[in-house]
Amino acid sequence: MASSHVRLRRLILGLVFIAIVFSLVSRVAVPVNRIFGAHAGNALTQEQVRAAAEAAASRGHRRKRPVPRILHQVFHNWHQPGNETLPPDWQAARQTCLDLHPTWEHKLWTELASREFIRSEYPYFLDTYDGFKFPVQRIDALRYFLMRHFGGIYMDLDNGCRANLDPLLHYPAWVTDGGQGTLSNNIIGAEPEHPFWILMTDSLGPWARDFLLPYITISYASGQWYETEMWQIYHARKPPTEPDLLRVMMDMRPSGAPWVFFTAGRGGTWDNWDNQVLGWMGNHLFRLMLYIVASAGLVAGVWYLVVVGQRRRYRRLANGPPLSP
């Protein structure tokens, strides 16, 4: 009877342990899957975006153009505050966009102009803006508020233009997608006051936390992980009658679709020691999870064999013949 009670107690403890582990894994796995799993929205290659515009033009169809002809770029000189001269490679990349869009409004947001914009238009957010632990988080937040307030297209300075961006102005809100891992926020577009960018900006304050590691803090509190999480939440909450938003593909892998509108140059100005490691983890999430599960199973199996083997040995000794002097 006593042994059956012991086995029952062990079974209950084992089930409780499994339930706790399952609960913890679920709390981590659900947001991780939202960020690194399959993304909501409609994915189009840049060639498909251009082809849609050309097809509409050939039919004489006048498509709505909700996105204004404004190109936003941001330059915060962290190494030489007050020096607003762009590095030559970034100036060259920017010039490609200036040359291809002579009638557009081009806005280059310096550090002082950026803070003044937040102070005058969104004063409730100024303390959070000033309080970001890493300067790049202010650039992340700024681009979202620019999309909400002005609309237009935002582009990082290490990106340039291959072709006129007018075909992208027909989609009321869009982000870019590298085809692996998270969505990208290096190039984004919007009409003013689109609900997605309202969600993005309204959620920044509650998410502005320190996640210990620099890369995680930057990515999850304001950067690409944050953007991807909000993207998934927006699509989960929106009414079924509202159309899905656009993901413009920017896959840099050799197998990716050709880039029609954009070029890519030197970036990574905010890299920290954990960037490469955690970036790899994000891009290889499911392989990493498989390794973790396999390793945990191996450890649990070895532990079980050792513990059970010891208990059986002790039981044999306890039940064996008495020792003779």
PDB file of C-alpha atoms in Angstrom:
ATOM      1  CA  MET A   1       0.000   0.000   0.000  1.00  0.00           C
ATOM      2  CA  ALA A   2       2.808   2.397   0.920  1.00  0.00           C
ATOM      3  CA  SER A   3       4.600   1.783  -2.370  1.00  0.00           C
ATOM      4  CA  SER A   4       1.403   2.510  -4.345  1.00  0.00           C
ATOM      5  CA  HIS A   5       1.018   5.814  -2.487  1.00  0.00           C
ATOM      6  CA  VAL A   6       4.613   6.687  -3.329  1.00  0.00           C
ATOM      7  CA  ARG A   7       4.038   5.911  -7.009  1.00  0.00           C
ATOM      8  CA  LEU A   8       0.837   7.993  -7.016  1.00  0.00           C
ATOM      9  CA  ARG A   9       2.631  10.917  -5.399  1.00  0.00           C
ATOM     10  CA  ARG A  10       5.425  10.701  -7.966  1.00  0.00           C
ATOM     11  CA  LEU A  11       2.880  10.585 -10.775  1.00  0.00           C
ATOM     12  CA  ILE A  12       1.092  13.675  -9.458  1.00  0.00           C
ATOM     13  CA  LEU A  13       4.375  15.555  -9.020  1.00  0.00           C
ATOM     14  CA  GLY A  14       5.417  14.575 -12.526  1.00  0.00           C
ATOM     15  CA  LEU A  15       2.135  15.800 -14.005  1.00  0.00           C
ATOM     16  CA  VAL A  16       2.399  19.086 -12.093  1.00  0.00           C
ATOM     17  CA  PHE A  17       5.965  19.542 -13.346  1.00  0.00           C
ATOM     18  CA  ILE A  18       4.900  18.852 -16.935  1.00  0.00           C
ATOM     19  CA  ALA A  19       2.003  21.336 -16.596  1.00  0.00           C
ATOM     20  CA  ILE A  20       4.351  24.036 -15.279  1.00  0.00           C
ATOM     21  CA  VAL A  21       6.858  23.456 -18.082  1.00  0.00           C
ATOM     22  CA  PHE A  22       4.076  23.457 -20.688  1.00  0.00           C
ATOM     23  CA  SER A  23       2.690  26.721 -19.306  1.00  0.00           C
ATOM     24  CA  LEU A  24       6.099  28.401 -19.371  1.00  0.00           C
ATOM     25  CA  VAL A  25       6.889  27.146 -22.866  1.00  0.00           C
ATOM     26  CA  SER A  26       3.478  28.303 -24.120  1.00  0.00           C
ATOM     27  CA  ARG A  27       3.973  31.798 -22.715  1.00  0.00           C
ATOM     28  CA  VAL A  28       7.253  32.036 -24.600  1.00  0.00           C
ATOM     29  CA  ALA A  29       6.305  30.087 -27.723  1.00  0.00           C
ATOM     30  CA  VAL A  30       3.170  32.076 -28.609  1.00  0.00           C
ATOM     31  CA  PRO A  31       4.844  35.511 -28.917  1.00  0.00           C
ATOM     32  CA  VAL A  32       7.950  33.916 -30.437  1.00  0.00           C
ATOM     33  CA  ASN A  33       5.817  32.280 -33.114  1.00  0.00           C
ATOM     34  CA  ARG A  34       4.057  35.594 -33.788  1.00  0.00           C
ATOM     35  CA  ILE A  35       7.402  37.294 -34.343  1.00  0.00           C
ATOM     36  CA  PHE A  36       9.400  34.643 -36.191  1.00  0.00           C
ATOM     37  CA  GLY A  37       6.681  32.438 -37.681  1.00  0.00           C
ATOM     38  CA  ALA A  38       4.510  33.005 -40.743  1.00  0.00           C
ATOM     39  CA  HIS A  39       3.468  36.649 -41.053  1.00  0.00           C
ATOM     40  CA  ALA A  40       0.002  38.009 -41.735  1.00  0.00           C
ATOM     41  CA  GLY A  41      -0.770  40.326 -44.623  1.00  0.00           C
ATOM     42  CA  ASN A  42      -0.342  40.139 -48.381  1.00  0.00           C
ATOM     43  CA  ALA A  43       3.194  39.581 -49.648  1.00  0.00           C
ATOM     44  CA  LEU A  44       4.165  41.043 -53.017  1.00  0.00           C
ATOM     45  CA  THR A  45       7.560  41.144 -54.651  1.00  0.00           C
ATOM     46  CA  GLN A  46       8.755  44.502 -55.875  1.00  0.00           C
ATOM     47  CA  GLU A  47       8.300  43.292 -59.447  1.00  0.00           C
ATOM     48  CA  GLN A  48       4.659  42.433 -58.690  1.00  0.00           C
ATOM     49  CA  VAL A  49       4.087  45.911 -57.265  1.00  0.00           C
ATOM     50  CA  ARG A  50       5.526  47.481 -60.404  1.00  0.00           C
ATOM     51  CA  ALA A  51       3.580  45.140 -62.684  1.00  0.00           C
ATOM     52  CA  ALA A  52       0.303  46.008 -60.935  1.00  0.00           C
ATOM     53  CA  ALA A  53       0.958  49.716 -61.477  1.00  0.00           C
ATOM     54  CA  GLU A  54       1.851  49.203 -65.139  1.00  0.00           C
ATOM     55  CA  ALA A  55      -1.228  47.045 -65.745  1.00  0.00           C
ATOM     56  CA  ALA A  56      -3.512  49.676 -64.220  1.00  0.00           C
ATOM     57  CA  ALA A  57      -1.887  52.416 -66.290  1.00  0.00           C
ATOM     58  CA  SER A  58      -2.240  50.406 -69.505  1.00  0.00           C
ATOM     59  CA  ARG A  59      -5.991  50.056 -68.861  1.00  0.00           C
ATOM     60  CA  GLY A  60      -6.349  53.749 -68.100  1.00  0.00           C
ATOM     61  CA  HIS A  61      -7.458  52.874 -64.574  1.00  0.00           C
ATOM     62  CA  ARG A  62      -6.890  55.664 -62.042  1.00  0.00           C
ATOM     63  CA  ARG A  63      -5.964  53.940 -58.794  1.00  0.00           C
ATOM     64  CA  LYS A  64      -6.327  55.645 -55.448  1.00  0.00           C
ATOM     65  CA  ARG A  65      -3.075  57.076 -54.113  1.00  0.00           C
ATOM     66  CA  PRO A  66      -3.522  57.416 -50.328  1.00  0.00           C
ATOM     67  CA  VAL A  67       0.194  57.759 -49.541  1.00  0.00           C
ATOM     68  CA  PRO A  68       1.529  61.314 -50.035  1.00  0.00           C
ATOM     69  CA  ARG A  69       4.713  61.999 -52.011  1.00  0.00           C
ATOM     70  CA  ILE A  70       6.942  62.557 -48.985  1.00  0.00           C
ATOM     71  CA  LEU A  71      10.226  60.759 -48.343  1.00  0.00           C
ATOM     72  CA  HIS A  72      11.404  60.807 -44.720  1.00  0.00           C
ATOM     73  CA  GLN A  73      14.960  60.008 -43.649  1.00  0.00           C
ATOM     74  CA  VAL A  74      16.627  60.396 -40.266  1.00  0.00           C
ATOM     75  CA  PHE A  75      20.190  61.357 -39.370  1.00  0.00           C
ATOM     76  CA  HIS A  76      21.153  61.473 -35.704  1.00  0.00           C
ATOM     77  CA  ASN A  77      24.915  61.866 -35.444  1.00  0.00           C
ATOM     78  CA  TRP A  78      25.756  60.049 -32.203  1.00  0.00           C
ATOM     79  CA  HIS A  79      29.520  60.296 -32.730  1.00  0.00           C
ATOM     80  CA  GLN A  80      29.654  64.028 -33.506  1.00  0.00           C
ATOM     81  CA  PRO A  81      26.518  65.679 -32.096  1.00  0.00           C
ATOM     82  CA  GLY A  82      25.630  68.811 -34.005  1.00  0.00           C
ATOM     83  CA  ASN A  83      27.424  67.724 -37.187  1.00  0.00           C
ATOM     84  CA  GLU A  84      24.650  67.234 -39.729  1.00  0.00           C
ATOM     85  CA  THR A  85      26.883  66.301 -42.670  1.00  0.00           C
ATOM     86  CA  LEU A  86      26.009  62.868 -43.984  1.00  0.00           C
ATOM     87  CA  PRO A  87      28.757  60.287 -44.576  1.00  0.00           C
ATOM     88  CA  PRO A  88      29.609  60.176 -48.308  1.00  0.00           C
ATOM     89  CA  ASP A  89      28.068  56.734 -48.935  1.00  0.00           C
ATOM     90  CA  TRP A  90      24.809  57.712 -47.253  1.00  0.00           C
ATOM     91  CA  GLN A  91      24.704  61.007 -49.152  1.00  0.00           C
ATOM     92  CA  ALA A  92      25.216  59.118 -52.410  1.00  0.00           C
ATOM     93  CA  ALA A  93      22.394  56.709 -51.564  1.00  0.00           C
ATOM     94  CA  ARG A  94      20.101  59.593 -50.643  1.00  0.00           C
ATOM     95  CA  GLN A  95      20.975  61.402 -53.868  1.00  0.00           C
ATOM     96  CA  THR A  96      19.608  58.502 -55.919  1.00  0.00           C
ATOM     97  CA  CYS A  97      16.195  59.144 -54.352  1.00  0.00           C
ATOM     98  CA  LEU A  98      16.452  62.906 -54.791  1.00  0.00           C
ATOM     99  CA  ASP A  99      17.266  62.465 -58.485  1.00  0.00           C
ATOM    100  CA  LEU A 100      14.400  60.044 -59.125  1.00  0.00           C
ATOM    101  CA  HIS A 101      11.822  62.101 -57.203  1.00  0.00           C
ATOM    102  CA  PRO A 102      12.401  65.786 -58.007  1.00  0.00           C
ATOM    103  CA  THR A 103       8.779  66.764 -57.275  1.00  0.00           C
ATOM    104  CA  TRP A 104       8.532  64.950 -53.937  1.00  0.00           C
ATOM    105  CA  GLU A 105       8.942  66.546 -50.545  1.00  0.00           C
ATOM    106  CA  HIS A 106      12.166  65.289 -48.956  1.00  0.00           C
ATOM    107  CA  LYS A 107      12.526  65.543 -45.185  1.00  0.00           C
ATOM    108  CA  LEU A 108      15.834  64.848 -43.418  1.00  0.00           C
ATOM    109  CA  TRP A 109      15.183  64.673 -39.685  1.00  0.00           C
ATOM    110  CA  THR A 110      18.114  65.700 -37.512  1.00  0.00           C
ATOM    111  CA  GLU A 111      18.305  65.027 -33.789  1.00  0.00           C
ATOM    112  CA  LEU A 112      17.030  68.474 -32.773  1.00  0.00           C
ATOM    113  CA  ALA A 113      14.256  68.547 -35.385  1.00  0.00           C
ATOM    114  CA  SER A 114      13.139  65.056 -34.363  1.00  0.00           C
ATOM    115  CA  ARG A 115      12.807  65.919 -30.698  1.00  0.00           C
ATOM    116  CA  GLU A 116      10.982  69.160 -31.494  1.00  0.00           C
ATOM    117  CA  PHE A 117       8.504  67.234 -33.659  1.00  0.00           C
ATOM    118  CA  ILE A 118       7.740  64.833 -30.799  1.00  0.00           C
ATOM    119  CA  ARG A 119       7.538  67.695 -28.285  1.00  0.00           C
ATOM    120  CA  SER A 120       5.121  69.756 -30.369  1.00  0.00           C
ATOM    121  CA  GLU A 121       2.925  67.021 -31.875  1.00  0.00           C
ATOM    122  CA  TYR A 122       3.031  64.213 -29.281  1.00  0.00           C
ATOM    123  CA  PRO A 123       4.083  65.808 -25.984  1.00  0.00           C
ATOM    124  CA  TYR A 124       2.700  62.886 -23.965  1.00  0.00           C
ATOM    125  CA  PHE A 125       5.426  60.702 -25.487  1.00  0.00           C
ATOM    126  CA  LEU A 126       8.376  63.039 -24.890  1.00  0.00           C
ATOM    127  CA  ASP A 127       9.438  61.512 -21.558  1.00  0.00           C
ATOM    128  CA  THR A 128       9.441  58.043 -23.095  1.00  0.00           C
ATOM    129  CA  TYR A 129      11.318  59.348 -26.144  1.00  0.00           C
ATOM    130  CA  ASP A 130      13.995  60.985 -24.000  1.00  0.00           C
ATOM    131  CA  GLY A 131      14.148  57.983 -21.682  1.00  0.00           C
ATOM    132  CA  PHE A 132      15.006  55.328 -24.253  1.00  0.00           C
ATOM    133  CA  LYS A 133      18.139  53.501 -23.157  1.00  0.00           C
ATOM    134  CA  PHE A 134      19.627  53.286 -26.654  1.00  0.00           C
ATOM    135  CA  PRO A 135      19.645  56.190 -29.159  1.00  0.00           C
ATOM    136  CA  VAL A 136      18.497  54.001 -32.047  1.00  0.00           C
ATOM    137  CA  GLN A 137      15.216  53.456 -30.202  1.00  0.00           C
ATOM    138  CA  ARG A 138      14.429  57.139 -30.682  1.00  0.00           C
ATOM    139  CA  ILE A 139      14.893  56.681 -34.428  1.00  0.00           C
ATOM    140  CA  ASP A 140      12.615  53.640 -34.357  1.00  0.00           C
ATOM    141  CA  ALA A 141       9.892  55.527 -32.501  1.00  0.00           C
ATOM    142  CA  LEU A 142      10.302  58.626 -34.657  1.00  0.00           C
ATOM    143  CA  ARG A 143       9.724  56.768 -37.929  1.00  0.00           C
ATOM    144  CA  TYR A 144       6.439  55.346 -36.612  1.00  0.00           C
ATOM    145  CA  PHE A 145       5.201  58.766 -35.519  1.00  0.00           C
ATOM    146  CA  LEU A 146       6.230  60.260 -38.879  1.00  0.00           C
ATOM    147  CA  MET A 147       4.141  57.634 -40.658  1.00  0.00           C
ATOM    148  CA  ARG A 148       1.195  58.349 -38.397  1.00  0.00           C
ATOM    149  CA  HIS A 149       1.376  62.141 -38.642  1.00  0.00           C
ATOM    150  CA  PHE A 150       2.548  62.909 -42.182  1.00  0.00           C
ATOM    151  CA  GLY A 151       2.323  59.627 -44.028  1.00  0.00           C
ATOM    152  CA  GLY A 152       4.638  59.048 -46.958  1.00  0.00           C
ATOM    153  CA  ILE A 153       7.599  56.690 -47.148  1.00  0.00           C
ATOM    154  CA  TYR A 154      10.352  56.322 -44.573  1.00  0.00           C
ATOM    155  CA  MET A 155      13.732  54.976 -45.700  1.00  0.00           C
ATOM    156  CA  ASP A 156      16.945  54.300 -43.787  1.00  0.00           C
ATOM    157  CA  LEU A 157      19.937  56.247 -45.054  1.00  0.00           C
ATOM    158  CA  ASP A 158      21.828  53.103 -46.029  1.00  0.00           C
ATOM    159  CA  ASN A 159      19.093  52.361 -48.579  1.00  0.00           C
ATOM    160  CA  GLY A 160      18.805  54.066 -51.940  1.00  0.00           C
ATOM    161  CA  CYS A 161      16.411  54.150 -54.899  1.00  0.00           C
ATOM    162  CA  ARG A 162      16.658  52.094 -58.108  1.00  0.00           C
ATOM    163  CA  ALA A 163      13.393  53.377 -59.573  1.00  0.00           C
ATOM    164  CA  ASN A 164      10.598  55.836 -58.916  1.00  0.00           C
ATOM    165  CA  LEU A 165       8.567  54.821 -55.861  1.00  0.00           C
ATOM    166  CA  ASP A 166       5.156  55.976 -57.124  1.00  0.00           C
ATOM    167  CA  PRO A 167       3.814  52.389 -57.513  1.00  0.00           C
ATOM    168  CA  LEU A 168       4.128  51.958 -53.735  1.00  0.00           C
ATOM    169  CA  LEU A 169       1.891  54.951 -53.013  1.00  0.00           C
ATOM    170  CA  HIS A 170      -1.281  52.988 -53.812  1.00  0.00           C
ATOM    171  CA  TYR A 171      -1.057  50.837 -50.664  1.00  0.00           C
ATOM    172  CA  PRO A 172      -2.346  52.641 -47.538  1.00  0.00           C
ATOM    173  CA  ALA A 173       0.078  50.966 -45.106  1.00  0.00           C
ATOM    174  CA  TRP A 174       2.985  48.630 -45.783  1.00  0.00           C
ATOM    175  CA  VAL A 175       6.216  47.314 -44.358  1.00  0.00           C
ATOM    176  CA  THR A 176       9.134  45.421 -45.853  1.00  0.00           C
ATOM    177  CA  ASP A 177       9.894  41.736 -45.374  1.00  0.00           C
ATOM    178  CA  GLY A 178      13.309  40.131 -45.727  1.00  0.00           C
ATOM    179  CA  GLY A 179      11.763  36.707 -46.175  1.00  0.00           C
ATOM    180  CA  GLN A 180      13.229  35.180 -43.018  1.00  0.00           C
ATOM    181  CA  GLY A 181      12.721  35.973 -39.359  1.00  0.00           C
ATOM    182  CA  THR A 182      11.045  39.245 -38.468  1.00  0.00           C
ATOM    183  CA  LEU A 183       9.594  41.969 -40.638  1.00  0.00           C
ATOM    184  CA  SER A 184      11.778  44.992 -41.425  1.00  0.00           C
ATOM    185  CA  ASN A 185      11.314  48.632 -40.514  1.00  0.00           C
ATOM    186  CA  ASN A 186      14.093  50.036 -42.694  1.00  0.00           C
ATOM    187  CA  ILE A 187      11.580  51.049 -45.395  1.00  0.00           C
ATOM    188  CA  ILE A 188       7.899  51.578 -44.567  1.00  0.00           C
ATOM    189  CA  GLY A 189       4.975  53.488 -46.015  1.00  0.00           C
ATOM    190  CA  ALA A 190       1.599  54.859 -44.955  1.00  0.00           C
ATOM    191  CA  GLU A 191      -1.252  57.224 -45.425  1.00  0.00           C
ATOM    192  CA  PRO A 192      -1.636  59.679 -42.509  1.00  0.00           C
ATOM    193  CA  GLU A 193      -3.404  58.364 -39.402  1.00  0.00           C
ATOM    194  CA  HIS A 194      -3.684  54.800 -40.591  1.00  0.00           C
ATOM    195  CA  PRO A 195      -4.951  52.529 -37.759  1.00  0.00           C
ATOM    196  CA  PHE A 196      -1.862  50.308 -37.931  1.00  0.00           C
ATOM    197  CA  TRP A 197       0.502  53.192 -37.251  1.00  0.00           C
ATOM    198  CA  ILE A 198      -1.808  54.472 -34.530  1.00  0.00           C
ATOM    199  CA  LEU A 199      -1.509  51.058 -32.872  1.00  0.00           C
ATOM    200  CA  MET A 200       2.264  51.158 -33.352  1.00  0.00           C
ATOM    201  CA  THR A 201       2.665  54.558 -31.701  1.00  0.00           C
ATOM    202  CA  ASP A 202       0.082  54.088 -28.950  1.00  0.00           C
ATOM    203  CA  SER A 203       1.735  50.831 -27.859  1.00  0.00           C
ATOM    204  CA  LEU A 204       5.292  52.171 -27.683  1.00  0.00           C
ATOM    205  CA  GLY A 205       4.976  53.509 -24.136  1.00  0.00           C
ATOM    206  CA  PRO A 206       3.798  50.274 -22.497  1.00  0.00           C
ATOM    207  CA  TRP A 207       6.451  48.290 -24.390  1.00  0.00           C
ATOM    208  CA  ALA A 208       9.355  50.621 -23.534  1.00  0.00           C
ATOM    209  CA  ARG A 209      11.054  48.253 -21.098  1.00  0.00           C
ATOM    210  CA  ASP A 210      14.596  47.052 -20.512  1.00  0.00           C
ATOM    211  CA  PHE A 211      14.977  43.429 -21.589  1.00  0.00           C
ATOM    212  CA  LEU A 212      18.543  43.185 -20.189  1.00  0.00           C
ATOM    213  CA  LEU A 213      20.398  42.415 -23.435  1.00  0.00           C
ATOM    214  CA  PRO A 214      20.863  45.409 -25.786  1.00  0.00           C
ATOM    215  CA  TYR A 215      19.736  43.600 -28.936  1.00  0.00           C
ATOM    216  CA  ILE A 216      16.567  42.275 -27.318  1.00  0.00           C
ATOM    217  CA  THR A 217      15.777  45.654 -25.743  1.00  0.00           C
ATOM    218  CA  ILE A 218      16.223  47.479 -29.046  1.00  0.00           C
ATOM    219  CA  SER A 219      14.387  44.878 -31.120  1.00  0.00           C
ATOM    220  CA  TYR A 220      11.481  44.078 -28.805  1.00  0.00           C
ATOM    221  CA  ALA A 221      10.840  47.476 -27.191  1.00  0.00           C
ATOM    222  CA  SER A 222      10.834  49.516 -30.412  1.00  0.00           C
ATOM    223  CA  GLY A 223      12.521  47.756 -33.326  1.00  0.00           C
ATOM    224  CA  GLN A 224      11.756  44.970 -35.762  1.00  0.00           C
ATOM    225  CA  TRP A 225      10.525  42.446 -33.204  1.00  0.00           C
ATOM    226  CA  TYR A 226       8.148  45.079 -31.853  1.00  0.00           C
ATOM    227  CA  GLU A 227       6.943  46.019 -35.325  1.00  0.00           C
ATOM    228  CA  THR A 228       6.313  42.361 -36.184  1.00  0.00           C
ATOM    229  CA  GLU A 229       4.408  41.758 -32.947  1.00  0.00           C
ATOM    230  CA  MET A 230       2.184  44.792 -33.604  1.00  0.00           C
ATOM    231  CA  TRP A 231       1.674  43.680 -37.208  1.00  0.00           C
ATOM    232  CA  GLN A 232       0.374  40.309 -36.090  1.00  0.00           C
ATOM    233  CA  ILE A 233      -1.801  41.855 -33.367  1.00  0.00           C
ATOM    234  CA  TYR A 234      -3.285  44.361 -35.829  1.00  0.00           C
ATOM    235  CA  HIS A 235      -4.277  41.643 -38.283  1.00  0.00           C
ATOM    236  CA  ALA A 236      -5.713  39.480 -35.497  1.00  0.00           C
ATOM    237  CA  ARG A 237      -7.887  42.334 -34.207  1.00  0.00           C
ATOM    238  CA  LYS A 238      -9.023  44.079 -37.386  1.00  0.00           C
ATOM    239  CA  PRO A 239     -12.563  43.475 -38.688  1.00  0.00           C
ATOM    240  CA  PRO A 240     -12.764  40.847 -41.446  1.00  0.00           C
ATOM    241  CA  THR A 241     -14.048  43.506 -43.820  1.00  0.00           C
ATOM    242  CA  GLU A 242     -10.802  45.474 -43.545  1.00  0.00           C
ATOM    243  CA  PRO A 243      -8.189  44.431 -46.133  1.00  0.00           C
ATOM    244  CA  ASP A 244      -4.900  42.885 -45.115  1.00  0.00           C
ATOM    245  CA  LEU A 245      -1.870  45.149 -45.306  1.00  0.00           C
ATOM    246  CA  LEU A 246       1.045  44.750 -47.700  1.00  0.00           C
ATOM    247  CA  ARG A 247       4.444  43.184 -47.085  1.00  0.00           C
ATOM    248  CA  VAL A 248       6.908  44.313 -49.766  1.00  0.00           C
ATOM    249  CA  MET A 249       9.513  41.591 -50.185  1.00  0.00           C
ATOM    250  CA  MET A 250      13.172  42.582 -49.776  1.00  0.00           C
ATOM    251  CA  ASP A 251      14.851  39.180 -49.589  1.00  0.00           C
ATOM    252  CA  MET A 252      18.637  39.584 -49.853  1.00  0.00           C
ATOM    253  CA  ARG A 253      19.296  35.867 -50.349  1.00  0.00           C
ATOM    254  CA  PRO A 254      20.409  34.717 -53.827  1.00  0.00           C
ATOM    255  CA  SER A 255      17.103  32.893 -54.226  1.00  0.00           C
ATOM    256  CA  GLY A 256      15.087  36.015 -53.404  1.00  0.00           C
ATOM    257  CA  ALA A 257      13.107  38.007 -55.959  1.00  0.00           C
ATOM    258  CA  PRO A 258      15.023  40.878 -57.621  1.00  0.00           C
ATOM    259  CA  TRP A 259      14.859  44.314 -56.048  1.00  0.00           C
ATOM    260  CA  VAL A 260      13.131  46.802 -58.336  1.00  0.00           C
ATOM    261  CA  PHE A 261      12.834  49.909 -56.167  1.00  0.00           C
ATOM    262  CA  PHE A 262      15.601  49.848 -53.560  1.00  0.00           C
ATOM    263  CA  THR A 263      19.323  49.411 -53.014  1.00  0.00           C
ATOM    264  CA  ALA A 264      21.144  48.448 -49.810  1.00  0.00           C
ATOM    265  CA  GLY A 265      24.435  49.761 -48.455  1.00  0.00           C
ATOM    266  CA  ARG A 266      26.288  50.041 -45.175  1.00  0.00           C
ATOM    267  CA  GLY A 267      24.094  49.781 -42.091  1.00  0.00           C
ATOM    268  CA  GLY A 268      24.292  48.225 -38.646  1.00  0.00           C
ATOM    269  CA  THR A 269      25.340  51.448 -36.915  1.00  0.00           C
ATOM    270  CA  TRP A 270      23.751  50.288 -33.647  1.00  0.00           C
ATOM    271  CA  ASP A 271      25.163  46.737 -33.527  1.00  0.00           C
ATOM    272  CA  ASN A 272      26.021  45.380 -30.088  1.00  0.00           C
ATOM    273  CA  TRP A 273      27.896  42.247 -29.061  1.00  0.00           C
ATOM    274  CA  ASP A 274      24.710  40.207 -28.907  1.00  0.00           C
ATOM    275  CA  ASN A 275      23.404  41.274 -32.317  1.00  0.00           C
ATOM    276  CA  GLN A 276      24.938  38.513 -34.435  1.00  0.00           C
ATOM    277  CA  VAL A 277      24.153  35.755 -31.944  1.00  0.00           C
ATOM    278  CA  LEU A 278      20.526  36.705 -31.360  1.00  0.00           C
ATOM    279  CA  GLY A 279      20.028  37.635 -34.998  1.00  0.00           C
ATOM    280  CA  TRP A 280      21.085  34.117 -35.968  1.00  0.00           C
ATOM    281  CA  MET A 281      18.785  32.700 -33.307  1.00  0.00           C
ATOM    282  CA  GLY A 282      15.845  34.639 -34.725  1.00  0.00           C
ATOM    283  CA  ASN A 283      16.521  33.554 -38.304  1.00  0.00           C
ATOM    284  CA  HIS A 284      16.976  29.901 -37.279  1.00  0.00           C
ATOM    285  CA  LEU A 285      14.334  29.796 -34.569  1.00  0.00           C
ATOM    286  CA  PHE A 286      12.725  26.468 -35.373  1.00  0.00           C
ATOM    287  CA  ARG A 287      16.063  24.699 -35.756  1.00  0.00           C
ATOM    288  CA  LEU A 288      17.139  26.187 -32.437  1.00  0.00           C
ATOM    289  CA  MET A 289      13.930  25.050 -30.728  1.00  0.00           C
ATOM    290  CA  LEU A 290      14.477  21.541 -32.119  1.00  0.00           C
ATOM    291  CA  TYR A 291      17.976  21.499 -30.621  1.00  0.00           C
ATOM    292  CA  ILE A 292      16.641  22.708 -27.271  1.00  0.00           C
ATOM    293  CA  VAL A 293      13.854  20.115 -27.172  1.00  0.00           C
ATOM    294  CA  ALA A 294      16.246  17.331 -28.182  1.00  0.00           C
ATOM    295  CA  SER A 295      18.797  18.413 -25.577  1.00  0.00           C
ATOM    296  CA  ALA A 296      16.131  18.655 -22.870  1.00  0.00           C
ATOM    297  CA  GLY A 297      14.865  15.195 -23.783  1.00  0.00           C
ATOM    298  CA  LEU A 298      18.384  13.769 -23.632  1.00  0.00           C
ATOM    299  CA  VAL A 299      19.048  15.334 -20.224  1.00  0.00           C
ATOM    300  CA  ALA A 300      15.686  14.124 -18.885  1.00  0.00           C
ATOM    301  CA  GLY A 301      16.346  10.613 -20.200  1.00  0.00           C
ATOM    302  CA  VAL A 302      19.795  10.413 -18.631  1.00  0.00           C
ATOM    303  CA  TRP A 303      18.442  11.788 -15.348  1.00  0.00           C
ATOM    304  CA  TYR A 304      15.639   9.225 -15.347  1.00  0.00           C
ATOM    305  CA  LEU A 305      18.002   6.314 -15.998  1.00  0.00           C
ATOM    306  CA  VAL A 306      20.410   7.431 -13.272  1.00  0.00           C
ATOM    307  CA  VAL A 307      17.712   8.024 -10.640  1.00  0.00           C
ATOM    308  CA  VAL A 308      15.749   4.870 -11.414  1.00  0.00           C
ATOM    309  CA  GLY A 309      18.932   2.805 -11.532  1.00  0.00           C
ATOM    310  CA  GLN A 310      20.046   4.089  -8.141  1.00  0.00           C
ATOM    311  CA  ARG A 311      16.650   3.399  -6.578  1.00  0.00           C
ATOM    312  CA  ARG A 312      16.584  -0.149  -7.918  1.00  0.00           C
ATOM    313  CA  ARG A 313      20.084  -0.794  -6.612  1.00  0.00           C
ATOM    314  CA  TYR A 314      19.171   0.516  -3.171  1.00  0.00           C
ATOM    315  CA  ARG A 315      15.999  -1.586  -3.200  1.00  0.00           C
ATOM    316  CA  ARG A 316      17.961  -4.747  -4.019  1.00  0.00           C
ATOM    317  CA  LEU A 317      20.408  -4.016  -1.230  1.00  0.00           C
ATOM    318  CA  ALA A 318      17.572  -3.377   1.229  1.00  0.00           C
ATOM    319  CA  ASN A 319      15.741  -6.565   0.307  1.00  0.00           C
ATOM    320  CA  GLY A 320      18.823  -8.777  -0.063  1.00  0.00           C
ATOM    321  CA  PRO A 321      20.148 -11.402   2.398  1.00  0.00           C
ATOM    322  CA  PRO A 322      21.717 -10.157   5.615  1.00  0.00           C
ATOM    323  CA  LEU A 323      25.430  -9.570   5.490  1.00  0.00           C
ATOM    324  CA  SER A 324      27.621 -12.066   7.352  1.00  0.00           C
ATOM    325  CA  PRO A 325      30.475 -10.872   9.539  1.00  0.00           C
TER     326      PRO A 325
END
